[in-house]
C-alpha positions as semicolon CSV with decimal commas, in nm:
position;residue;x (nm);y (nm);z (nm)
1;X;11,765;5,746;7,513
2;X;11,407;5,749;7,365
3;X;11,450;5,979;7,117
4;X;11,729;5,691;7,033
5;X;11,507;5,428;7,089
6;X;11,174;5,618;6,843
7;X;11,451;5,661;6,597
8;X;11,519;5,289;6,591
9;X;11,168;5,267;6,543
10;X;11,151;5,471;6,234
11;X;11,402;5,325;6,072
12;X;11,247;4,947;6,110
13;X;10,892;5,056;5,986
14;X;11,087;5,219;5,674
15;X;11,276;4,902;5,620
16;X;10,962;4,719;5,626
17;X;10,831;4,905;5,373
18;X;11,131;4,845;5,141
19;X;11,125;4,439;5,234
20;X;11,451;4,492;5,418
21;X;11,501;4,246;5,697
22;X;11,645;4,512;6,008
23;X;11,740;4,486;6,325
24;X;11,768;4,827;6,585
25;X;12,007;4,742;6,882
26;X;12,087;5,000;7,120
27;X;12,513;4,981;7,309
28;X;12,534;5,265;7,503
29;X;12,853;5,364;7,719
30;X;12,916;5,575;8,012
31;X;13,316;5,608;7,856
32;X;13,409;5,556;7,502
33;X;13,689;5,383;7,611
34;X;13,464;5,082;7,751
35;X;13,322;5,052;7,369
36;X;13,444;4,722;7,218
37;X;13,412;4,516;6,917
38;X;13,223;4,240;7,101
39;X;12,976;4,520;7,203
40;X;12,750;4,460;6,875
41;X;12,564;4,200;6,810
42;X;12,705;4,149;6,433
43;X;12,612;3,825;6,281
44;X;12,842;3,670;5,987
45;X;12,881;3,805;5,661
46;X;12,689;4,111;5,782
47;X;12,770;4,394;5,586
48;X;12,887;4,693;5,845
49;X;12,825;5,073;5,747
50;X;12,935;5,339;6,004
51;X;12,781;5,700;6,036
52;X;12,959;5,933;6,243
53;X;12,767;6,270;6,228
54;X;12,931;6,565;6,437
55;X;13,034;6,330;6,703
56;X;13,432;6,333;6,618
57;X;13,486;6,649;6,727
58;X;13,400;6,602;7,066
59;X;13,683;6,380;7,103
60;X;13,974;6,584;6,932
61;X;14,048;6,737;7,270
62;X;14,070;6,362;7,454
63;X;14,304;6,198;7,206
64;X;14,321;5,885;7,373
65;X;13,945;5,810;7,376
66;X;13,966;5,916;6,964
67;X;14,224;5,674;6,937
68;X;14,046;5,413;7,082
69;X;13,714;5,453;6,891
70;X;13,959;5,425;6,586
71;X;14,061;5,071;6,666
72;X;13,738;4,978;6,752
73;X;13,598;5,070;6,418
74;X;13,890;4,963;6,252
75;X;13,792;4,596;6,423
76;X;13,488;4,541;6,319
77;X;13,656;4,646;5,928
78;X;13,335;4,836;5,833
79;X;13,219;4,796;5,431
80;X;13,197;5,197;5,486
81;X;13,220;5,492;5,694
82;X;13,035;5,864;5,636
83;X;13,171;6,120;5,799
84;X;13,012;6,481;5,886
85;X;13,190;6,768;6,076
86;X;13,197;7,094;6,103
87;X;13,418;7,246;5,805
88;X;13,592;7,491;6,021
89;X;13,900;7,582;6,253
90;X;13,834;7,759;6,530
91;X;14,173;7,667;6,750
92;X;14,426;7,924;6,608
93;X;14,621;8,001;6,910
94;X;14,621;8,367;6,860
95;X;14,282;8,494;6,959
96;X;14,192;8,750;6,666
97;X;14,234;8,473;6,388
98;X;13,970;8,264;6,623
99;X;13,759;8,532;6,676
100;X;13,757;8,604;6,286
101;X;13,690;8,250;6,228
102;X;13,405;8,180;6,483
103;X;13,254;8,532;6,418
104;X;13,231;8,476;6,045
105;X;13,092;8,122;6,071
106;X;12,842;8,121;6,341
107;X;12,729;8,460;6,156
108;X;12,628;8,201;5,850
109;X;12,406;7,969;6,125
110;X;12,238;8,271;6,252
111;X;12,186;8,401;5,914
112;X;12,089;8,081;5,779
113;X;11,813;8,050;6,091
114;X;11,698;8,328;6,028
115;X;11,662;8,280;5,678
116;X;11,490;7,929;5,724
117;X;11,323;7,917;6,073
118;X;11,096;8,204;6,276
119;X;11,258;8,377;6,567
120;X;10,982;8,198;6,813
121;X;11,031;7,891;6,665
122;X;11,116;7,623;6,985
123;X;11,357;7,453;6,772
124;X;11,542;7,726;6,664
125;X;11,520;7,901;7,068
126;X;11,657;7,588;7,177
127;X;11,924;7,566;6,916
128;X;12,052;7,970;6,955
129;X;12,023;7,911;7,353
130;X;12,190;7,598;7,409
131;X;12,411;7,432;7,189
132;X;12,523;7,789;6,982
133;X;12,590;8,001;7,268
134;X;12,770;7,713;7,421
135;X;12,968;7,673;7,088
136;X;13,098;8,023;7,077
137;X;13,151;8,041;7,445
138;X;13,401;7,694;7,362
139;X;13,561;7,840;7,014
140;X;13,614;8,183;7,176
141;X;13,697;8,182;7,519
142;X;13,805;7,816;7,589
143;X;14,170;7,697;7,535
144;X;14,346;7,364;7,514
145;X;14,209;7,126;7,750
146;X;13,937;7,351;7,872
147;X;13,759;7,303;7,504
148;X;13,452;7,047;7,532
149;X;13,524;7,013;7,154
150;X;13,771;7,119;6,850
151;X;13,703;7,212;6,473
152;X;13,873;7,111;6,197
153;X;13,837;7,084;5,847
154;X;13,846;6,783;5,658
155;X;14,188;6,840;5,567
156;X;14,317;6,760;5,927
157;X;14,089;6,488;5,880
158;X;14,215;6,308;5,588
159;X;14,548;6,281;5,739
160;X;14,426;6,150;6,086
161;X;14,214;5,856;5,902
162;X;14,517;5,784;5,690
163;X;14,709;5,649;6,022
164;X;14,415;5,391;6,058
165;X;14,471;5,288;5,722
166;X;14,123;5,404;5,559
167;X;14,068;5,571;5,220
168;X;13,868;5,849;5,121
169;X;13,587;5,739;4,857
170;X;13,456;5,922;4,591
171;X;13,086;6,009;4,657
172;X;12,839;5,853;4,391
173;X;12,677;6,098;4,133
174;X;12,355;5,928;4,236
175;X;12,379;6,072;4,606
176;X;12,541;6,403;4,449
177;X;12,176;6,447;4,250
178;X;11,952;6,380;4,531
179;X;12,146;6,617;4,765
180;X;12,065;6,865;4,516
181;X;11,747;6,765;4,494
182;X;11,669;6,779;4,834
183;X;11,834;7,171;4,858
184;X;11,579;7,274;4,588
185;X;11,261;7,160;4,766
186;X;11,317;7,457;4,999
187;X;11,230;7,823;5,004
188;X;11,574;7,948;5,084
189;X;11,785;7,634;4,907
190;X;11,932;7,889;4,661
191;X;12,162;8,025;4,935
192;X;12,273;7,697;4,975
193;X;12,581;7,597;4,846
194;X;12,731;7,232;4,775
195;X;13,077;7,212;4,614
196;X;13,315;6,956;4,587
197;X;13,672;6,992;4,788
198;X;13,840;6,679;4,650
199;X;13,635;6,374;4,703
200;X;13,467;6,552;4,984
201;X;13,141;6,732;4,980
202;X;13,123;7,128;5,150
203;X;12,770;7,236;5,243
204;X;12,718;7,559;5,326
205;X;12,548;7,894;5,334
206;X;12,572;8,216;5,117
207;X;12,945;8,045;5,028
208;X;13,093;8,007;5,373
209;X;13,181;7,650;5,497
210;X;12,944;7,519;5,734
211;X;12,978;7,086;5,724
212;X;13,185;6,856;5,529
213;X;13,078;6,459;5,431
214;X;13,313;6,250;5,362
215;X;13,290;5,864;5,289
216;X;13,570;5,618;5,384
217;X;13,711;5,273;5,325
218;X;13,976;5,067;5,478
219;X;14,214;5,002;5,267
C-alpha cells in the first residue's frame, strides 16, 4: 500500500507542476466483488478515465468477479478506458501448443532482460525469481481452475468488451509519436517493435508479441 500511496504522491507534485487541480484517493478491497460505484469519491461533471494495466487477466479464471468489475466500470460510464495485457495465449488445452507458446514468449522476456538489464540487477533477480517463474509454472503446468491467471490476446478481448457495450478507439498519432519516441531513447529500443493490429497497439521484442494497449469507449 505505500508504494500505492508514494505513487499518489508523484502524480500530485506532477500535476502541480502542470496547474492541474488533483486529487489521489486510495479504495482498496479485500474481494473485487465488494467494489462499487459509490466506492469513489467522484464529484459532478468529473471527467472519469480508467487504466487497467495487466490486472484483467487475473480475473479470466473467476468469471464472476470479471463480470462484476465490468458493471462497475460500466456505472460510473468512464470518458475512457486503456487497456494493457499480455498479447498471448497460453491455455490451449493440448499441452505441446502451450508449451510452444509459453516457451517462445517468455524466451522474448528473458532475452529482452538480458538485453536491457544486468544479470545482478535486484530488479531484474526479483522479476526472473518471482513473478516469471511463477508465470511459467501457471501457463505450463496449471489447468482450468488451478490457473492464478489466463492469457489472451486482444482478440478475445474485443469481443468480451463488446457485451458491455464499449468501443474500441483509435489511438491518437500524437501518443503513437511519443511511444516511439520514448523506444528510441534506449540502447536496445531497435529490437523493439510497435505495430498496429487494428486499432490496437502490439509491443514487443525482436517481433514476438509481448503486450497489447488498447483504448475504449462506451458506446
Amino acid at each position: 500500500m505505500s508504494k500505492i500511496q508514494e505513487t499518489g504522491k508523484r502524480l500530485a507534485q506532477f500535476a502541480e507542476t502542470v496547474n492541474l487541480p488533483f486529487s489521489f484517493n486510495l479504495v482498496m478491497v479485500l474481494n473485487i466483488n465488494d467494489l462499487k460505484k459509490e466506492s469513489f469519491d467522484i464529484e459532478a461533471g468529473e471527467f472519469i478515465a480508467v487504466y487497467s494495466s495487466l490486472f484483467l487477466k487475473n480475473l479470466l479464471a473467476q468469471p464472476k468477479c470479471l463480470e462484476s468489475l465490468m458493471r462497475v466500470i460500466r456505472d460510473l460510464r468512464p470518458e475512457i478506458m486503456v487497456i494493457t495485457e499480455p498479447e498471448a495465449n497460453h491455455n490451449s488445452q493440448a499441452f505441446k501448443d502451450r508449451f510452444v507458446e509459453t516457451l517462445l514468449y517468455f524466451s522474448a522476456i528473458f532475452d529482452c532482460l538480458e538485453a536491457c538489464m544486468d544479470r545482478s540487477d535486484p530488479s531484474r533477480m526479483g522479476a526472473e525469481g518471482l513473478y516469471l517463474s511463477y508465470a511459467i509454472k501457471n501457463s505450463i503446468a496449471k489447468e482450468g481452475k488451478e490457473r492464478a491467471f489466463e492469457c489472451v490476446k486482444i482478440d478475445y478481448w474485443r469481443a468480451y468488451l463488446a457485451e458491455f457495450g464499449m468501443e474500441e478507439t483509435e489511438l491518437s498519432m500524437t501518443s503513437l509519436y511519443q511511444a516511439i519516441q520514448v523506444v528510441k531513447k534506449f540502447a536496445c529500443g531497435s529490437y523493439c517493435t510497435l505495430d498496429m493490429n487494428g486499432k490496437c497497439l502490439i509491443i514487443g521484442w525482436k517481433g514476438t508479441p509481448i503486450n497489447s494497449l488498447s483504448v475504449w469507449k462506451f458506446c
